[in-house]
Amino acid sequence: MPHATPRGLGRLAFGGDYNPEQWPEEVWREDIALMRQAGVNLVSLGIFSWARLEPRPGAFDFGWLDRVIELLHAAEIRIDLATPTVVPPAWFYREHPEALPVSRDGTRWAFGSRGAICHSSPAYREAITGIVTALGERYGRHPALAMWHVHNEYGVPVLECYCDVSAAHFRRWLAERYGSLDALNEAWGTAFWGQGYGDWEEIQPPRLTPTVANPAQRLDFARFASDSALANFRHERELLRELSPGTPVTTNFMVSPTQCDSMDYWAWGREVDLVTNDHYLVAEEDRNHINLAMAADLSRSVGGGRPWLLLEHSTSGVNWQRRGIAKRPGEMARNSLAHVARGSEGALFFQWRASRAGAEKFHSAMVPHAGTDSRIWREVVQLGSDLGRLAEIRGSETVADAAVVWDWQSWWAQKLEWRPSEDLDTRERAEAFYAALYDRHLTVDFVPPEDGALDGGALDRYPLVVVPALYLASARAGERLRRYVEGGGTLLVSYFSGIVDEHDAVHPGPHPGALRGVLGLTVEEFQPLHAGRAVRLTGSEGVPDLSADTWAETVVTRGAEPVWRYADGPAAGGPAVTRHRLGEGTAWYVSARLGRDDLDAVLALALADARLPDRDELPRDLEVVRRRGGSGAVYLFAINHNDAEVTMPLPGAGVELLTGADVAGKLGVPGGGVRVVRLAG
Ligand code: GAL
């Protein structure tokens, strides 16, 4: 399990991607002086430097990197040294054009940007062995080395490769998974549309087909792609562990479902010594701090709840978004400290100095094109000093109130074609339920559907478990949720969950196969709604009327009681939202797509069952999160996303760490500002 921290920092980490090879050496000295001014203590170095480090095959040039590292070391700035394996040099592709990945429609991508990698390529494996070994031998024991940054954002911009080499690798992967062709034919349901295989060599990746390809084949290919990249990560990690004993090895994730959809981060989280994540604010989205919070909670969760590290975010606008909306004054600090509140041991950026050339020259940076006489630079310096004041929170852990079940594999399966409605959207439901919990000021851990995947995977420590969209759920996952409810938990499940098994085959019997028992109902028929049409839900006394769109169901209760019924639409008169008392606990089911406010009405009842605190004394968009230290110290973060000052009640007294002020009974948080209180006792 991930548990390491970058070596030798002594404070929260602050810094960013440093790309000195883009600049003449005289700029380096200025860089270092400015880094010291801003309180930078960690930089990610060499991420895209392979062509500079190995300009000709086997001929290395480390001179420039030696000099940069010595300058940083002398300034006591630690190094997160990258292996540059996300961009092999042009000479590599000239020798091995077959290592360029192929898209599903058979197009081979070209060299000239980044991340053009076939993870099944033996030539790529050999080349990365060379450069990683050389780097490990040269710098593996350097005193400035804080950790290793393997590759960059596996899975982005492409992960899957459909070339012949990948096809052969896929067949080996399948043979290991299924053992026999009979088992594969059964798992893939190849009796449908006459797809039965009589020889392993007949199996191909799910390349472009005239109409919908076998969904089980596609799902396995997605798993294979994530596994193949993971195998390359493990290979690099093992080389580095050998040559650089004791130095944490990581790779930067992009766990936000908005930003990367191809990696099974539950599997990846177990393999890194420290979870690191990159997050880019969805600048144009209203209340985008909620998406940020979700990404931060996911980052912590894939590491089993341990502290993690935000390795990249932006000081302001992002060039690859449709509009590079600049951050408002104070927004960068709020973003950084929201990640810290949710478990990050610091805040780093892409990138240190804005590039003059290349595809990302309009991406914001710590040192912008405007130079140091700029708002961004002043805010960077301020943030460095604020993080300095929070050194004592290192190692403390974020306290969660509830759990949300999330699964990348289920998402991959649900997204495939020809589901009962093209409006079904796993990510949208996860975000909607997350937002409802956020608005109730509840901090969330994400959990995988099956236990055993992570340390401390027991659900019973959460009074509430929410399942926003779990189309694919194994019988084991269903059993786990049933035991959780029987033991006294409160479960809240949304529609189109528990429908298929791990092979994308419908569970035997009525829907929702894996969850029928725990929910105390069956779904007789799906009732997807016409685009733009809504249905009304009416409830027993004391509950408000609700409205739903996109999705409804004909539900038959078998132990559960209806709390809301459909008032109109295709399921009129039938149960819409139900409650099932089972053992010591309760399981709620929401069979229709409710908007965020209507969702809150259901959530309120589930929260009451779970006996979770009603935090309605807290203003909307005041983000309140706690971290607890090993010594029992509790740090309360209050991040005000409103323009106006707000006040919140404070449980007892404490010291506000950013201002040094004593506080008691209540806490004022300035508009757009952040307060961090070490609570007494
Ligand atoms: C990340 C990537 C960085 C940089 C950044 C800003 O995804 O790791 O290298 O490209 O985005 O666009």
XYZ file of C-alpha atoms and ligand atoms in Angstrom:
693
model
C 0.000 0.000 0.000
C 1.159 3.534 -0.667
C 2.584 5.062 2.473
C 5.765 6.907 1.563
C 6.408 10.646 1.552
C 8.917 12.535 -0.576
C 12.302 12.294 1.155
C 13.861 15.177 2.988
C 11.223 17.905 2.737
C 10.384 18.684 6.355
C 7.463 20.837 5.162
C 4.539 20.549 2.819
C 5.720 20.243 -0.776
C 5.582 23.319 -2.992
C 6.854 23.669 -6.540
C 6.151 22.362 -9.994
C 7.361 20.788 -13.215
C 10.724 22.313 -14.010
C 11.834 22.140 -17.639
C 15.229 23.893 -17.656
C 16.182 22.335 -20.983
C 13.819 24.830 -22.617
C 15.966 27.716 -21.396
C 19.578 28.925 -21.708
C 21.682 28.197 -18.645
C 21.777 31.828 -17.511
C 18.044 31.617 -16.833
C 18.600 28.684 -14.464
C 20.278 30.832 -11.818
C 17.379 33.261 -11.894
C 14.995 30.317 -11.645
C 16.678 29.043 -8.524
C 16.730 32.497 -6.914
C 13.019 32.916 -7.621
C 12.250 29.429 -6.347
C 13.911 30.343 -3.076
C 11.963 33.576 -2.933
C 8.705 31.659 -3.365
C 9.583 28.893 -0.896
C 9.735 26.161 -3.534
C 11.145 22.961 -2.052
C 10.330 20.319 -4.678
C 10.498 20.288 -8.486
C 9.656 17.574 -11.001
C 12.572 17.392 -13.382
C 13.270 15.770 -16.722
C 9.781 14.582 -17.631
C 10.236 15.206 -21.354
C 14.050 15.101 -21.525
C 14.855 11.776 -23.154
C 16.022 13.321 -26.437
C 18.384 15.603 -24.502
C 19.639 12.859 -22.223
C 20.202 10.279 -24.944
C 20.645 12.243 -28.168
C 21.861 9.141 -30.021
C 21.043 5.537 -29.172
C 23.130 4.511 -26.170
C 25.074 7.834 -26.065
C 24.110 9.739 -22.952
C 24.571 13.411 -22.147
C 24.012 13.983 -18.454
C 26.177 17.108 -18.169
C 23.336 19.605 -18.259
C 21.217 17.594 -15.829
C 24.168 17.245 -13.444
C 24.543 21.025 -13.460
C 20.838 21.703 -12.852
C 20.709 19.150 -10.062
C 23.756 20.674 -8.376
C 22.183 24.138 -8.517
C 18.955 22.850 -7.014
C 20.793 20.832 -4.395
C 22.868 23.835 -3.332
C 19.621 25.780 -2.909
C 18.129 22.923 -0.826
C 15.417 22.263 -3.373
C 14.546 18.583 -3.608
C 14.025 16.715 -6.826
C 11.202 14.545 -8.047
C 13.244 13.038 -10.854
C 11.294 11.780 -13.836
C 11.973 8.912 -16.137
C 11.304 10.504 -19.533
C 9.600 7.447 -20.949
C 6.453 9.252 -22.077
C 8.318 10.656 -25.101
C 10.983 8.436 -26.655
C 13.297 10.377 -29.000
C 12.740 10.697 -32.738
C 15.606 8.253 -33.412
C 13.732 5.571 -31.528
C 10.674 5.831 -33.757
C 12.839 5.970 -36.853
C 14.332 2.645 -35.840
C 11.027 1.267 -34.585
C 8.082 2.739 -36.436
C 6.129 -0.303 -35.276
C 6.239 1.089 -31.712
C 3.884 3.925 -32.650
C 0.397 3.075 -31.432
C -2.510 2.272 -33.733
C -6.025 3.554 -33.174
C -9.152 1.448 -33.308
C -9.781 2.375 -36.914
C -6.294 1.260 -37.927
C -4.575 4.656 -38.135
C -1.003 4.718 -36.881
C -0.293 7.848 -34.851
C 2.854 9.794 -35.702
C 5.771 11.175 -33.712
C 5.716 14.918 -33.080
C 3.681 15.453 -29.952
C 3.852 13.197 -26.913
C 2.584 9.980 -25.414
C 2.649 7.974 -28.662
C 3.330 4.641 -27.015
C 2.430 1.051 -27.668
C 2.709 -0.525 -24.245
C 3.081 -3.975 -25.782
C 6.159 -3.056 -27.814
C 9.310 -5.075 -26.951
C 11.416 -2.310 -28.543
C 9.873 0.273 -26.229
C 10.485 -1.999 -23.232
C 14.120 -2.377 -24.208
C 14.591 1.340 -24.762
C 13.041 2.328 -21.430
C 15.215 -0.230 -19.686
C 18.262 1.579 -21.060
C 17.334 5.121 -20.092
C 15.836 4.208 -16.704
C 18.895 2.144 -15.777
C 21.215 4.963 -16.794
C 19.245 7.496 -14.731
C 18.985 5.171 -11.753
C 22.714 4.453 -11.780
C 23.658 8.094 -12.045
C 21.200 9.749 -9.654
C 19.702 6.893 -7.597
C 21.628 7.815 -4.467
C 21.829 11.571 -4.944
C 21.065 13.390 -1.684
C 18.714 15.847 -3.422
C 16.511 13.056 -4.744
C 13.113 13.106 -3.007
C 11.291 10.583 -5.181
C 11.002 9.101 -8.666
C 8.358 10.294 -11.103
C 7.932 7.444 -13.568
C 6.640 8.392 -17.019
C 3.879 11.018 -17.115
C 0.163 10.479 -16.829
C -0.114 6.939 -18.154
C -3.334 6.693 -20.110
C -3.273 10.247 -21.440
C -3.599 11.081 -24.322
C -3.926 7.485 -25.606
C -3.725 4.165 -23.876
C -5.171 1.511 -26.143
C -3.131 0.303 -29.105
C -4.675 -1.994 -31.717
C -1.520 -3.000 -33.634
C -0.541 -6.605 -34.399
C 2.001 -6.702 -31.581
C -0.708 -5.618 -29.147
C -3.057 -8.199 -30.644
C -0.597 -11.007 -29.880
C -0.077 -9.626 -26.378
C -3.845 -9.403 -25.880
C -4.167 -13.111 -26.790
C -1.523 -14.038 -24.202
C -3.338 -11.917 -21.621
C -6.637 -13.651 -22.454
C -5.080 -17.113 -22.291
C -3.860 -16.330 -18.804
C -7.223 -14.888 -17.736
C -9.426 -17.658 -19.098
C -7.199 -20.718 -19.352
C -9.214 -22.207 -22.202
C -11.021 -21.095 -25.324
C -14.219 -22.639 -24.002
C -14.058 -20.399 -20.962
C -13.394 -17.373 -23.157
C -16.278 -18.188 -25.512
C -18.561 -18.550 -22.514
C -17.386 -15.326 -20.851
C -17.689 -13.317 -24.056
C -21.069 -14.809 -24.949
C -19.774 -15.559 -28.438
C -22.809 -17.711 -29.213
C -24.487 -14.390 -29.953
C -23.915 -13.267 -33.570
C -21.893 -16.377 -34.281
C -18.589 -15.160 -32.897
C -17.279 -18.429 -31.459
C -13.491 -18.873 -31.560
C -11.855 -22.214 -32.352
C -8.228 -21.062 -32.188
C -6.523 -18.361 -30.119
C -4.976 -16.921 -33.283
C -8.451 -15.975 -34.499
C -8.877 -13.463 -31.700
C -8.166 -9.814 -32.460
C -8.441 -6.636 -30.466
C -11.909 -5.106 -30.883
C -10.968 -3.136 -33.975
C -13.507 -1.125 -35.910
C -16.403 -3.400 -36.856
C -19.393 -2.741 -39.146
C -21.688 -2.492 -36.172
C -21.367 -2.864 -32.419
C -18.452 -5.064 -31.362
C -18.740 -7.705 -28.677
C -19.007 -5.699 -25.422
C -17.256 -8.325 -23.287
C -14.343 -8.294 -25.726
C -14.180 -4.513 -25.510
C -14.300 -4.549 -21.741
C -11.479 -7.078 -21.581
C -9.466 -4.996 -24.017
C -9.870 -1.957 -21.783
C -8.656 -4.037 -18.823
C -5.776 -5.347 -20.895
C -4.735 -1.823 -21.906
C -4.645 -0.612 -18.295
C -2.719 -3.765 -17.278
C -0.175 -3.417 -20.109
C 0.737 0.105 -19.089
C 0.883 -1.052 -15.482
C 3.345 -3.777 -16.464
C 5.642 -1.115 -17.929
C 5.279 0.988 -14.799
C 6.190 -1.999 -12.617
C 9.197 -2.703 -14.798
C 10.525 0.828 -14.334
C 9.704 0.775 -10.630
C 11.655 -2.446 -10.081
C 14.706 -1.073 -11.910
C 14.594 2.040 -9.737
C 14.070 0.161 -6.479
C 17.192 -1.806 -7.254
C 19.319 1.215 -8.124
C 17.823 3.695 -5.682
C 16.885 1.797 -2.532
C 14.481 3.546 -0.213
C 13.459 6.290 -2.632
C 9.681 6.397 -3.163
C 8.563 5.607 -6.707
C 5.375 7.071 -8.103
C 3.677 8.110 -11.299
C 1.276 11.024 -11.599
C -2.344 9.905 -11.889
C -5.276 11.777 -13.383
C -7.959 10.225 -11.252
C -10.664 12.728 -12.076
C -13.239 10.991 -14.286
C -13.431 14.289 -16.163
C -9.795 14.003 -17.145
C -8.853 10.375 -17.698
C -11.189 7.486 -18.373
C -8.881 4.666 -19.343
C -7.029 3.624 -16.207
C -8.197 1.351 -13.419
C -6.761 3.400 -10.596
C -7.880 0.917 -7.933
C -5.277 -1.426 -9.427
C -2.696 1.321 -9.929
C -3.088 2.772 -6.441
C -1.669 -0.393 -4.912
C 1.478 -0.236 -7.013
C 2.890 3.199 -6.203
C 4.782 4.081 -3.038
C 2.906 7.366 -2.843
C -0.213 8.385 -4.764
C 0.331 11.560 -6.757
C -2.316 13.234 -8.848
C -2.719 15.958 -11.455
C -5.890 17.991 -11.492
C -6.977 20.699 -13.878
C -9.873 22.840 -12.849
C -12.737 22.672 -15.336
C -12.472 26.418 -15.698
C -15.760 27.090 -17.435
C -17.860 24.968 -15.103
C -20.011 26.600 -12.512
C -18.961 25.631 -8.958
C -15.963 23.764 -10.320
C -14.558 23.446 -6.804
C -16.901 20.455 -6.385
C -15.257 18.564 -9.223
C -11.893 19.443 -7.675
C -12.995 18.096 -4.287
C -14.153 14.876 -5.907
C -10.797 14.399 -7.642
C -8.973 15.049 -4.384
C -11.150 12.558 -2.482
C -10.576 9.966 -5.204
C -6.813 10.547 -5.061
C -6.794 9.908 -1.336
C -9.071 6.900 -1.708
C -7.011 5.068 -4.339
C -4.173 5.230 -1.827
C -6.314 3.686 0.896
C -6.904 7.002 2.690
C -3.254 7.837 3.248
C -1.886 11.297 2.450
C -1.051 11.794 -1.215
C 0.474 14.611 -3.248
C -0.960 17.004 -5.822
C 1.785 16.931 -8.446
C 0.230 19.260 -11.026
C -2.443 21.882 -11.232
C -2.488 25.329 -12.787
C -1.833 28.788 -11.456
C -4.408 30.160 -13.898
C -5.656 29.423 -17.457
C -5.177 26.080 -19.181
C -4.405 26.000 -22.921
C -6.100 22.727 -23.821
C -9.490 23.797 -22.521
C -11.757 25.496 -24.998
C -11.334 28.769 -23.186
C -8.348 29.299 -20.954
C -10.348 31.150 -18.322
C -7.968 32.853 -15.897
C -8.328 32.102 -12.195
C -9.771 34.903 -10.088
C -7.595 36.432 -7.360
C -7.373 33.930 -4.495
C -8.727 31.032 -6.539
C -5.354 29.348 -6.985
C -4.786 29.316 -3.212
C -8.289 27.995 -2.573
C -7.708 25.232 -5.110
C -4.346 24.312 -3.601
C -5.595 24.309 -0.024
C -8.724 22.327 -0.926
C -6.419 19.572 -2.193
C -4.370 19.860 0.990
C -7.515 19.667 3.140
C -8.415 16.444 1.372
C -5.076 14.813 2.054
C -2.465 16.269 -0.266
C 0.912 16.853 1.355
C 1.495 20.002 -0.670
C 0.715 21.648 -3.984
C 2.749 21.556 -7.186
C 2.047 23.048 -10.578
C 2.520 22.587 -14.264
C 4.833 24.365 -14.729
C 7.521 26.508 -13.140
C 8.208 28.956 -15.984
C 5.844 29.556 -18.906
C 7.327 28.174 -22.140
C 8.127 30.433 -25.081
C 7.665 27.701 -27.653
C 5.693 24.553 -28.200
C 2.119 23.438 -27.775
C 1.694 24.665 -24.203
C 3.066 28.182 -24.400
C -0.321 29.627 -23.457
C -0.610 27.500 -20.334
C -0.261 29.470 -17.115
C 2.808 28.929 -14.931
C 4.303 29.930 -11.593
C 6.513 32.420 -13.434
C 4.159 33.735 -16.119
C 5.144 35.481 -19.367
C 4.353 38.709 -17.507
C 7.280 38.003 -15.172
C 7.416 38.617 -11.455
C 5.659 41.977 -11.477
C 2.359 40.173 -11.790
C -0.624 39.044 -9.777
C 0.167 35.390 -10.426
C 3.709 35.663 -9.112
C 2.605 37.561 -6.009
C -0.009 34.888 -5.303
C 2.561 32.140 -5.868
C 4.884 33.721 -3.295
C 1.990 34.101 -0.867
C 0.948 30.479 -1.325
C 4.508 29.302 -0.676
C 4.483 31.188 2.574
C 0.999 29.927 3.560
C 2.031 26.331 2.952
C 5.080 26.987 5.118
C 2.736 27.846 7.995
C 0.931 24.517 7.629
C 4.003 22.289 8.059
C 2.588 20.607 11.156
C -0.317 19.030 9.295
C 2.017 16.660 7.421
C 1.043 13.062 7.920
C -2.422 13.864 9.283
C -5.322 12.090 7.587
C -8.563 13.459 6.174
C -11.657 12.451 8.109
C -14.530 11.099 5.970
C -18.222 10.981 6.862
C -19.560 8.673 4.163
C -18.438 6.394 1.349
C -19.256 6.380 -2.353
C -18.772 3.215 -4.379
C -16.925 3.950 -7.604
C -15.526 1.588 -10.191
C -13.664 2.315 -13.392
C -14.453 -1.099 -14.912
C -18.172 -0.628 -14.375
C -17.918 2.794 -15.998
C -16.094 1.355 -19.037
C -18.796 -1.274 -19.424
C -21.707 1.141 -19.062
C -20.260 3.536 -21.641
C -20.297 0.968 -24.428
C -22.918 1.241 -27.156
C -26.488 0.059 -27.182
C -27.403 0.482 -23.574
C -31.126 1.028 -22.915
C -30.660 4.772 -23.322
C -27.777 6.800 -24.661
C -28.487 9.258 -21.843
C -27.287 6.821 -19.186
C -24.117 8.324 -17.812
C -22.152 6.829 -14.935
C -19.930 9.840 -14.527
C -22.839 12.254 -14.452
C -24.560 10.285 -11.665
C -21.365 9.976 -9.650
C -20.857 13.722 -9.915
C -24.492 14.483 -9.060
C -24.485 12.333 -5.914
C -21.097 13.659 -4.943
C -22.363 17.226 -5.306
C -25.406 16.439 -3.152
C -23.111 15.112 -0.412
C -20.786 18.082 -0.828
C -23.665 20.481 -0.402
C -24.492 18.749 2.872
C -20.877 19.361 3.952
C -20.068 15.679 4.075
C -16.576 14.465 3.252
C -16.483 11.345 1.162
C -14.150 8.395 0.775
C -14.499 6.456 -2.456
C -14.438 2.679 -2.156
C -14.200 -0.114 -4.735
C -17.193 -2.440 -5.029
C -15.385 -5.487 -3.699
C -13.431 -5.610 -0.482
C -9.915 -6.874 -0.225
C -8.889 -4.329 -2.830
C -7.486 -1.872 -0.326
C -6.386 -1.800 3.277
C -9.168 -1.085 5.700
C -11.766 -1.790 3.021
C -14.414 -2.529 5.630
C -17.616 -0.633 4.878
C -19.000 -0.741 8.388
C -16.965 2.250 9.501
C -19.210 4.417 7.286
C -22.748 5.202 8.477
C -23.751 5.828 4.848
C -22.651 4.157 1.611
C -23.826 5.636 -1.686
C -23.856 3.756 -4.996
C -24.517 6.364 -7.695
C -24.037 4.114 -10.740
C -22.717 0.594 -10.616
C -23.985 -1.059 -13.787
C -21.420 -3.847 -13.446
C -21.433 -5.461 -10.019
C -20.225 -8.951 -9.240
C -22.274 -11.223 -7.005
C -19.507 -10.697 -4.417
C -20.000 -6.942 -4.512
C -23.753 -7.441 -4.047
C -23.105 -9.720 -1.063
C -20.799 -7.176 0.489
C -23.455 -4.475 0.305
C -26.080 -6.815 1.723
C -23.854 -7.661 4.707
C -23.197 -3.963 5.216
C -26.917 -3.193 5.467
C -27.719 -6.215 7.604
C -25.016 -5.061 9.986
C -26.702 -1.680 10.449
C -25.493 0.443 7.535
C -27.538 2.804 5.394
C -27.209 2.247 1.678
C -28.397 4.574 -1.088
C -28.407 3.086 -4.593
C -29.238 4.743 -7.876
C -30.804 3.154 -10.956
C -29.168 0.867 -13.501
C -26.859 -0.605 -10.861
C -26.136 -4.289 -10.280
C -27.289 -5.231 -13.778
C -24.377 -7.255 -15.229
C -21.521 -9.415 -13.984
C -17.808 -8.973 -14.693
C -18.288 -10.268 -18.264
C -21.011 -7.749 -19.025
C -23.583 -10.560 -18.937
C -26.941 -9.862 -17.299
C -27.232 -11.536 -13.898
C -29.748 -14.408 -14.009
C -33.300 -13.473 -13.038
C -34.909 -10.047 -12.919
C -32.882 -6.871 -12.617
C -31.018 -5.692 -10.626
C -29.478 -9.122 -10.232
C -26.631 -8.346 -7.864
C -28.693 -5.996 -5.696
C -32.242 -7.446 -5.682
C -31.868 -8.930 -2.222
C -30.418 -5.936 -0.495
C -32.878 -3.516 -2.130
C -35.919 -5.742 -1.615
C -37.311 -5.224 -5.107
C -37.129 -6.214 -8.742
C -37.174 -4.043 -11.847
C -39.661 -5.453 -14.295
C -38.941 -3.038 -17.099
C -36.623 -0.147 -17.851
C -38.531 2.982 -18.857
C -36.062 5.348 -20.514
C -37.727 8.683 -21.110
C -37.987 10.680 -24.308
C -35.385 13.412 -24.584
C -36.535 16.514 -22.747
C -39.535 14.873 -21.059
C -39.975 14.789 -17.309
C -42.034 12.690 -14.910
C -43.415 13.648 -11.516
C -42.874 11.758 -8.289
C -45.232 12.168 -5.357
C -44.587 10.913 -1.879
C -46.206 10.151 1.371
C -47.017 12.990 3.683
C -44.163 15.238 4.636
C -42.006 14.673 1.573
C -41.902 17.119 -1.326
C -42.950 16.295 -4.876
C -40.007 15.581 -7.144
C -39.369 15.639 -10.837
C -37.160 13.314 -12.877
C -35.978 13.104 -16.459
C -34.000 10.695 -18.663
C -34.798 7.482 -16.823
C -37.588 5.707 -14.962
C -38.336 2.071 -14.153
C -41.223 -0.273 -13.486
C -40.300 -1.349 -9.970
C -41.952 -4.210 -8.076
C -41.345 -4.054 -4.345
C -40.514 -7.339 -2.657
C -39.944 -6.263 0.906
C -39.125 -2.614 0.270
C -41.724 0.134 0.850
C -42.373 2.892 -1.674
C -41.571 6.357 -0.343
C -42.205 8.162 -3.637
C -44.357 6.874 -6.511
C -44.457 7.918 -10.141
C -47.381 10.300 -10.574
C -47.250 10.151 -14.359
C -45.146 8.836 -17.210
C -44.610 5.225 -18.293
C -44.344 3.855 -14.739
C -47.261 5.911 -13.338
C -48.585 4.590 -10.054
C -45.528 2.409 -9.408
C -42.784 2.815 -6.813
C -40.086 5.315 -7.732
C -38.002 5.704 -4.565
C -38.042 2.895 -2.044
C -36.739 2.037 1.412
C -35.906 -1.502 2.501
C -35.332 -2.317 6.129
C -33.011 -5.292 6.275
C -31.372 -6.662 9.397
C -30.156 -3.705 11.403
C -29.967 -1.331 8.457
C -31.754 0.326 5.569
C -31.312 0.276 1.797
C -32.710 3.101 -0.352
C -33.290 2.826 -4.090
C -33.786 5.724 -6.505
C -35.147 4.407 -9.804
C -35.260 7.738 -11.686
C -32.828 10.466 -12.639
C -33.343 13.238 -10.114
C -31.771 16.633 -10.481
C -29.414 17.854 -7.776
C -32.016 19.550 -5.578
C -34.481 16.691 -5.798
C -31.716 14.266 -4.999
C -31.165 16.197 -1.813
C -34.702 15.432 -0.634
C -33.958 11.693 -0.802
C -30.504 12.146 0.651
C -31.984 13.967 3.630
C -34.026 10.882 4.559
C -31.076 8.544 4.069
C -28.917 10.812 6.242
C -31.515 10.638 8.986
C -31.458 6.827 8.809
C -27.665 6.936 8.960
C -27.810 9.413 11.844
C -25.357 11.643 10.070
C -25.129 15.219 11.297
C -27.256 17.800 9.612
C -24.725 20.520 8.962
C -27.235 23.087 7.780
C -25.635 25.738 9.970
C -22.805 25.895 7.444
C -23.145 28.326 4.531
C -23.322 26.955 0.993
C -19.954 26.818 -0.712
C -18.054 27.045 2.516
C -15.991 23.880 2.186
C -15.242 22.456 5.622
C -12.900 19.479 5.891
C -10.938 17.983 8.768
C -7.568 16.258 8.956
C -6.582 14.346 12.067
C -2.971 13.859 13.132
C -1.464 10.801 14.792
C -1.253 12.728 18.066
C -5.014 13.351 17.886
C -4.663 16.987 16.738
C -7.572 18.019 14.518
C -7.084 20.563 11.742
C -10.215 22.185 10.406
C -10.002 23.686 6.921
C -12.648 26.252 5.964
C -12.490 27.321 2.319
C -14.865 30.073 1.340
C -15.861 29.918 -2.337
C -18.253 32.836 -1.896
C -17.345 36.447 -2.577
C -18.603 37.633 0.814
C -17.252 36.829 4.260
C -19.071 34.019 6.092
C -19.048 32.866 9.680
C -19.293 29.317 10.928
C -19.678 27.862 14.407
C -16.485 26.341 15.733
C -16.501 23.354 18.065
C -14.371 24.849 20.847
C -11.278 26.993 20.486
C -8.040 26.808 18.575
C -5.339 28.619 16.657
C -5.776 29.767 13.074
C -2.536 28.694 11.456
C -2.402 31.116 8.494
C -2.832 34.245 10.626
C -1.681 32.941 14.019
C -4.902 34.275 15.592
C -6.629 32.588 18.520
C -10.211 31.660 17.673
C -13.073 30.394 19.797
C -16.742 29.556 19.312
C -16.978 30.843 15.770
C -14.784 31.358 12.760
C -15.014 34.162 10.206
C -13.721 33.287 6.749
C -13.142 36.203 4.364
C -14.753 36.169 0.916
C -12.650 33.880 -1.319
C -10.342 33.115 1.609
C -9.172 30.091 3.565
C -8.741 29.463 7.271
C -7.037 26.480 8.892
C -7.645 25.972 12.588
C -5.773 23.614 14.880
C -8.538 22.765 17.306
C -7.566 22.604 20.937
C -7.993 19.342 22.864
C -0.785 17.603 -17.827
C 0.597 17.148 -18.233
C 1.593 18.283 -18.284
C 1.000 19.452 -18.998
C -0.255 19.828 -18.268
C -0.886 21.110 -18.709
O -1.759 16.740 -18.244
O 1.089 16.173 -17.366
O 2.768 17.855 -18.935
O 0.749 19.113 -20.313
O -1.181 18.797 -18.385
O -1.525 21.055 -19.901
